[in-house]
Amino acid sequence: MAEQNALGQEASKGTLIFLCGKMGAGKSTLSRQLAEAENRVLISEDEWLAALYADEINDFDTYLKYSARLKPLLKKHVQELLCSGVSVVMDFPANTVNQRLWFRSIFTDCGAAHKLMHLNHSDALCLSQLDKRRQSHPERAMFDTEAMFWHVSGYFQPPTLDEGFELEVIEKVIESQAIESLVTEASY
């Protein structure tokens, strides 16, 4: 039986939107745009980590440690929003199979719709965008390095057909100073 709202009507559920892409691909920028465009709730891992663990995250391993602490805290909250009919954009990486399994547990446990957006951008574009981000956000300069990009990219696992996500792929490459863009949608 479907859930009912306070008026006895069938309650509609929100949609969970989450993103996959290498460091510097523009996941946070797109997350903000998606939230603002449709009046969705944006939940940013970077903002939560900065608020809860300021000055404690100084390398990749401590980031992983504190990120793992944050996820159980937010899972139930996001599910409650989705079940209330609120769509949520999560600016958390969905860059590995295990990370995507966590997102799957959020939307399947509460029966909500989802969309995974894969920013499949060239390494050159990501590195260029990281350079711009270092300049505009000097506080990130310690992490937004080319060495960190290559280190983190070593863990990256693009989504595959057998994962079964509603998937939108956005591809951008840098060629001769021009950026070409191609958007494809597929249901995986």
PDB file of C-alpha atoms in Angstrom:
ATOM      1  CA  MET A   1       0.000   0.000   0.000  1.00  0.00           C
ATOM      2  CA  ALA A   2       1.316   3.455  -0.921  1.00  0.00           C
ATOM      3  CA  GLU A   3       2.127   5.976   1.781  1.00  0.00           C
ATOM      4  CA  GLN A   4      -0.528   8.607   2.421  1.00  0.00           C
ATOM      5  CA  ASN A   5      -0.035  12.261   3.257  1.00  0.00           C
ATOM      6  CA  ALA A   6      -1.936  14.127   5.997  1.00  0.00           C
ATOM      7  CA  LEU A   7      -4.920  14.596   3.654  1.00  0.00           C
ATOM      8  CA  GLY A   8      -5.190  10.871   2.913  1.00  0.00           C
ATOM      9  CA  GLN A   9      -3.761  11.307  -0.600  1.00  0.00           C
ATOM     10  CA  GLU A  10      -1.029   9.102  -1.990  1.00  0.00           C
ATOM     11  CA  ALA A  11       2.259  10.811  -1.165  1.00  0.00           C
ATOM     12  CA  SER A  12       4.687  11.314  -4.033  1.00  0.00           C
ATOM     13  CA  LYS A  13       8.369  10.811  -3.349  1.00  0.00           C
ATOM     14  CA  GLY A  14      11.275  12.984  -4.308  1.00  0.00           C
ATOM     15  CA  THR A  15      14.106  12.028  -6.629  1.00  0.00           C
ATOM     16  CA  LEU A  16      17.697  11.480  -5.526  1.00  0.00           C
ATOM     17  CA  ILE A  17      20.226  13.000  -7.924  1.00  0.00           C
ATOM     18  CA  PHE A  18      23.907  12.183  -7.485  1.00  0.00           C
ATOM     19  CA  LEU A  19      27.028  12.656  -9.574  1.00  0.00           C
ATOM     20  CA  CYS A  20      30.039  10.715 -10.755  1.00  0.00           C
ATOM     21  CA  GLY A  21      33.134  12.302 -12.264  1.00  0.00           C
ATOM     22  CA  LYS A  22      36.825  12.756 -11.744  1.00  0.00           C
ATOM     23  CA  MET A  23      38.218  15.460  -9.512  1.00  0.00           C
ATOM     24  CA  GLY A  24      37.718  18.833 -11.209  1.00  0.00           C
ATOM     25  CA  ALA A  25      34.955  17.592 -13.521  1.00  0.00           C
ATOM     26  CA  GLY A  26      32.471  20.111 -12.118  1.00  0.00           C
ATOM     27  CA  LYS A  27      30.317  17.936  -9.868  1.00  0.00           C
ATOM     28  CA  SER A  28      29.829  20.660  -7.249  1.00  0.00           C
ATOM     29  CA  THR A  29      29.033  23.333  -9.836  1.00  0.00           C
ATOM     30  CA  LEU A  30      26.482  21.115 -11.571  1.00  0.00           C
ATOM     31  CA  SER A  31      25.012  20.048  -8.215  1.00  0.00           C
ATOM     32  CA  ARG A  32      24.341  23.698  -7.301  1.00  0.00           C
ATOM     33  CA  GLN A  33      22.813  24.375 -10.704  1.00  0.00           C
ATOM     34  CA  LEU A  34      20.545  21.324 -10.508  1.00  0.00           C
ATOM     35  CA  ALA A  35      19.367  22.227  -7.012  1.00  0.00           C
ATOM     36  CA  GLU A  36      18.652  25.855  -7.896  1.00  0.00           C
ATOM     37  CA  ALA A  37      16.939  25.099 -11.199  1.00  0.00           C
ATOM     38  CA  GLU A  38      14.216  22.909  -9.707  1.00  0.00           C
ATOM     39  CA  ASN A  39      14.160  24.091  -6.087  1.00  0.00           C
ATOM     40  CA  ARG A  40      15.741  20.863  -4.838  1.00  0.00           C
ATOM     41  CA  VAL A  41      17.623  20.448  -1.561  1.00  0.00           C
ATOM     42  CA  LEU A  42      21.406  20.407  -2.019  1.00  0.00           C
ATOM     43  CA  ILE A  43      23.508  18.409   0.431  1.00  0.00           C
ATOM     44  CA  SER A  44      27.234  18.977  -0.044  1.00  0.00           C
ATOM     45  CA  GLU A  45      29.802  16.636   1.455  1.00  0.00           C
ATOM     46  CA  ASP A  46      32.457  19.379   1.372  1.00  0.00           C
ATOM     47  CA  GLU A  47      30.235  21.758   3.351  1.00  0.00           C
ATOM     48  CA  TRP A  48      29.312  19.146   5.971  1.00  0.00           C
ATOM     49  CA  LEU A  49      32.906  18.000   6.376  1.00  0.00           C
ATOM     50  CA  ALA A  50      34.140  21.591   6.703  1.00  0.00           C
ATOM     51  CA  ALA A  51      31.465  22.367   9.306  1.00  0.00           C
ATOM     52  CA  LEU A  52      32.011  19.226  11.389  1.00  0.00           C
ATOM     53  CA  TYR A  53      35.709  18.517  10.965  1.00  0.00           C
ATOM     54  CA  ALA A  54      37.322  21.864  10.137  1.00  0.00           C
ATOM     55  CA  ASP A  55      41.120  21.693  10.248  1.00  0.00           C
ATOM     56  CA  GLU A  56      41.070  17.916  10.884  1.00  0.00           C
ATOM     57  CA  ILE A  57      41.152  16.817   7.239  1.00  0.00           C
ATOM     58  CA  ASN A  58      44.665  17.312   5.938  1.00  0.00           C
ATOM     59  CA  ASP A  59      45.170  14.343   3.613  1.00  0.00           C
ATOM     60  CA  PHE A  60      43.236  11.834   1.525  1.00  0.00           C
ATOM     61  CA  ASP A  61      43.123   9.173   4.245  1.00  0.00           C
ATOM     62  CA  THR A  62      41.572  11.494   6.837  1.00  0.00           C
ATOM     63  CA  TYR A  63      39.068  12.643   4.206  1.00  0.00           C
ATOM     64  CA  LEU A  64      38.026   8.999   3.720  1.00  0.00           C
ATOM     65  CA  LYS A  65      37.774   8.485   7.485  1.00  0.00           C
ATOM     66  CA  TYR A  66      35.529  11.500   8.095  1.00  0.00           C
ATOM     67  CA  SER A  67      33.477  10.928   4.958  1.00  0.00           C
ATOM     68  CA  ALA A  68      32.680   7.416   6.226  1.00  0.00           C
ATOM     69  CA  ARG A  69      31.515   8.911   9.538  1.00  0.00           C
ATOM     70  CA  LEU A  70      29.239  11.396   7.803  1.00  0.00           C
ATOM     71  CA  LYS A  71      27.370   8.993   5.516  1.00  0.00           C
ATOM     72  CA  PRO A  72      25.332   7.049   8.108  1.00  0.00           C
ATOM     73  CA  LEU A  73      24.305  10.339   9.712  1.00  0.00           C
ATOM     74  CA  LEU A  74      22.918  11.717   6.463  1.00  0.00           C
ATOM     75  CA  LYS A  75      21.376   8.557   4.986  1.00  0.00           C
ATOM     76  CA  LYS A  76      18.231   8.556   7.126  1.00  0.00           C
ATOM     77  CA  HIS A  77      17.845  12.324   6.792  1.00  0.00           C
ATOM     78  CA  VAL A  78      17.970  12.119   2.983  1.00  0.00           C
ATOM     79  CA  GLN A  79      15.504   9.213   2.978  1.00  0.00           C
ATOM     80  CA  GLU A  80      13.068  11.233   5.102  1.00  0.00           C
ATOM     81  CA  LEU A  81      13.322  14.149   2.671  1.00  0.00           C
ATOM     82  CA  LEU A  82      12.722  11.851  -0.305  1.00  0.00           C
ATOM     83  CA  CYS A  83       9.739  10.180   1.380  1.00  0.00           C
ATOM     84  CA  SER A  84       8.311  13.637   2.076  1.00  0.00           C
ATOM     85  CA  GLY A  85       8.301  14.399  -1.644  1.00  0.00           C
ATOM     86  CA  VAL A  86      11.434  16.550  -1.582  1.00  0.00           C
ATOM     87  CA  SER A  87      14.011  15.967  -4.321  1.00  0.00           C
ATOM     88  CA  VAL A  88      17.623  15.975  -3.172  1.00  0.00           C
ATOM     89  CA  VAL A  89      20.862  16.651  -5.037  1.00  0.00           C
ATOM     90  CA  MET A  90      23.774  15.046  -3.214  1.00  0.00           C
ATOM     91  CA  ASP A  91      27.152  16.594  -3.927  1.00  0.00           C
ATOM     92  CA  PHE A  92      29.010  13.496  -2.754  1.00  0.00           C
ATOM     93  CA  PRO A  93      31.211  11.475  -5.112  1.00  0.00           C
ATOM     94  CA  ALA A  94      29.688   8.401  -6.724  1.00  0.00           C
ATOM     95  CA  ASN A  95      33.049   7.518  -8.225  1.00  0.00           C
ATOM     96  CA  THR A  96      33.408   3.878  -7.211  1.00  0.00           C
ATOM     97  CA  VAL A  97      31.105   0.878  -7.214  1.00  0.00           C
ATOM     98  CA  ASN A  98      31.013   0.922  -3.397  1.00  0.00           C
ATOM     99  CA  GLN A  99      30.130   4.616  -3.266  1.00  0.00           C
ATOM    100  CA  ARG A 100      27.311   4.006  -5.728  1.00  0.00           C
ATOM    101  CA  LEU A 101      26.054   1.074  -3.629  1.00  0.00           C
ATOM    102  CA  TRP A 102      25.614   3.547  -0.754  1.00  0.00           C
ATOM    103  CA  PHE A 103      23.505   5.821  -2.966  1.00  0.00           C
ATOM    104  CA  ARG A 104      21.483   2.806  -4.124  1.00  0.00           C
ATOM    105  CA  SER A 105      20.729   1.933  -0.502  1.00  0.00           C
ATOM    106  CA  ILE A 106      19.360   5.433   0.042  1.00  0.00           C
ATOM    107  CA  PHE A 107      16.834   5.424  -2.788  1.00  0.00           C
ATOM    108  CA  THR A 108      15.885   1.725  -2.798  1.00  0.00           C
ATOM    109  CA  ASP A 109      15.288   1.533   0.951  1.00  0.00           C
ATOM    110  CA  CYS A 110      12.655   4.259   0.640  1.00  0.00           C
ATOM    111  CA  GLY A 111      11.369   3.495  -2.868  1.00  0.00           C
ATOM    112  CA  ALA A 112      12.388   6.835  -4.398  1.00  0.00           C
ATOM    113  CA  ALA A 113      13.407   7.574  -7.976  1.00  0.00           C
ATOM    114  CA  HIS A 114      17.003   8.421  -8.790  1.00  0.00           C
ATOM    115  CA  LYS A 115      19.308   9.819 -11.440  1.00  0.00           C
ATOM    116  CA  LEU A 116      23.066   9.301 -11.660  1.00  0.00           C
ATOM    117  CA  MET A 117      24.843  11.955 -13.696  1.00  0.00           C
ATOM    118  CA  HIS A 118      28.259  10.899 -14.989  1.00  0.00           C
ATOM    119  CA  LEU A 119      30.520  13.806 -15.917  1.00  0.00           C
ATOM    120  CA  ASN A 120      32.777  11.924 -18.314  1.00  0.00           C
ATOM    121  CA  HIS A 121      35.245  14.726 -19.001  1.00  0.00           C
ATOM    122  CA  SER A 122      38.773  14.535 -20.345  1.00  0.00           C
ATOM    123  CA  ASP A 123      41.669  14.581 -17.911  1.00  0.00           C
ATOM    124  CA  ALA A 124      42.909  17.781 -19.584  1.00  0.00           C
ATOM    125  CA  LEU A 125      39.615  19.545 -18.898  1.00  0.00           C
ATOM    126  CA  CYS A 126      39.511  18.357 -15.278  1.00  0.00           C
ATOM    127  CA  LEU A 127      43.097  19.522 -14.690  1.00  0.00           C
ATOM    128  CA  SER A 128      42.343  22.882 -16.287  1.00  0.00           C
ATOM    129  CA  GLN A 129      39.292  23.325 -14.060  1.00  0.00           C
ATOM    130  CA  LEU A 130      41.326  22.294 -10.987  1.00  0.00           C
ATOM    131  CA  ASP A 131      43.865  24.986 -11.823  1.00  0.00           C
ATOM    132  CA  LYS A 132      41.087  27.594 -12.005  1.00  0.00           C
ATOM    133  CA  ARG A 133      39.616  26.354  -8.720  1.00  0.00           C
ATOM    134  CA  ARG A 134      43.004  26.617  -6.980  1.00  0.00           C
ATOM    135  CA  GLN A 135      43.199  30.244  -8.066  1.00  0.00           C
ATOM    136  CA  SER A 136      39.646  31.154  -7.058  1.00  0.00           C
ATOM    137  CA  HIS A 137      39.713  29.119  -3.802  1.00  0.00           C
ATOM    138  CA  PRO A 138      43.242  29.329  -2.374  1.00  0.00           C
ATOM    139  CA  GLU A 139      42.147  27.393   0.715  1.00  0.00           C
ATOM    140  CA  ARG A 140      41.830  24.314  -1.556  1.00  0.00           C
ATOM    141  CA  ALA A 141      45.296  24.672  -3.082  1.00  0.00           C
ATOM    142  CA  MET A 142      46.759  21.985  -0.819  1.00  0.00           C
ATOM    143  CA  PHE A 143      44.326  19.366  -2.174  1.00  0.00           C
ATOM    144  CA  ASP A 144      43.531  20.532  -5.694  1.00  0.00           C
ATOM    145  CA  THR A 145      46.885  19.549  -7.180  1.00  0.00           C
ATOM    146  CA  GLU A 146      47.769  17.565 -10.250  1.00  0.00           C
ATOM    147  CA  ALA A 147      49.409  14.914  -8.045  1.00  0.00           C
ATOM    148  CA  MET A 148      46.190  14.539  -6.010  1.00  0.00           C
ATOM    149  CA  PHE A 149      44.157  14.385  -9.249  1.00  0.00           C
ATOM    150  CA  TRP A 150      46.205  11.427 -10.490  1.00  0.00           C
ATOM    151  CA  HIS A 151      46.127   9.738  -7.071  1.00  0.00           C
ATOM    152  CA  VAL A 152      42.336  10.021  -6.725  1.00  0.00           C
ATOM    153  CA  SER A 153      41.777   9.135 -10.403  1.00  0.00           C
ATOM    154  CA  GLY A 154      43.453   5.802  -9.702  1.00  0.00           C
ATOM    155  CA  TYR A 155      40.353   4.843  -7.686  1.00  0.00           C
ATOM    156  CA  PHE A 156      37.825   6.084 -10.248  1.00  0.00           C
ATOM    157  CA  GLN A 157      35.412   3.465 -11.646  1.00  0.00           C
ATOM    158  CA  PRO A 158      32.962   4.724 -14.274  1.00  0.00           C
ATOM    159  CA  PRO A 159      29.418   3.340 -13.980  1.00  0.00           C
ATOM    160  CA  THR A 160      28.686   0.199 -15.983  1.00  0.00           C
ATOM    161  CA  LEU A 161      25.553  -1.243 -17.566  1.00  0.00           C
ATOM    162  CA  ASP A 162      25.165  -3.973 -14.967  1.00  0.00           C
ATOM    163  CA  GLU A 163      24.860  -1.453 -12.109  1.00  0.00           C
ATOM    164  CA  GLY A 164      21.316  -0.654 -13.265  1.00  0.00           C
ATOM    165  CA  PHE A 165      21.153   3.124 -12.698  1.00  0.00           C
ATOM    166  CA  GLU A 166      19.070   5.748 -14.461  1.00  0.00           C
ATOM    167  CA  LEU A 167      22.085   7.416 -16.023  1.00  0.00           C
ATOM    168  CA  GLU A 168      22.827  10.652 -17.829  1.00  0.00           C
ATOM    169  CA  VAL A 169      26.317  10.939 -19.293  1.00  0.00           C
ATOM    170  CA  ILE A 170      27.824  14.351 -19.989  1.00  0.00           C
ATOM    171  CA  GLU A 171      31.092  14.335 -21.924  1.00  0.00           C
ATOM    172  CA  LYS A 172      33.489  17.219 -22.480  1.00  0.00           C
ATOM    173  CA  VAL A 173      36.973  17.283 -23.916  1.00  0.00           C
ATOM    174  CA  ILE A 174      39.485  20.032 -24.637  1.00  0.00           C
ATOM    175  CA  GLU A 175      40.670  20.122 -28.229  1.00  0.00           C
ATOM    176  CA  SER A 176      42.551  23.052 -29.738  1.00  0.00           C
ATOM    177  CA  GLN A 177      41.399  25.469 -27.035  1.00  0.00           C
ATOM    178  CA  ALA A 178      37.730  24.667 -27.793  1.00  0.00           C
ATOM    179  CA  ILE A 179      35.487  22.599 -25.571  1.00  0.00           C
ATOM    180  CA  GLU A 180      33.224  20.147 -27.330  1.00  0.00           C
ATOM    181  CA  SER A 181      30.217  18.871 -25.444  1.00  0.00           C
ATOM    182  CA  LEU A 182      28.038  15.836 -25.934  1.00  0.00           C
ATOM    183  CA  VAL A 183      25.173  14.791 -23.693  1.00  0.00           C
ATOM    184  CA  THR A 184      23.705  11.313 -23.913  1.00  0.00           C
ATOM    185  CA  GLU A 185      21.004   9.769 -21.800  1.00  0.00           C
ATOM    186  CA  ALA A 186      20.639   6.081 -21.190  1.00  0.00           C
ATOM    187  CA  SER A 187      18.890   3.908 -18.730  1.00  0.00           C
ATOM    188  CA  TYR A 188      21.344   1.395 -17.330  1.00  0.00           C
TER     189      TYR A 188
END
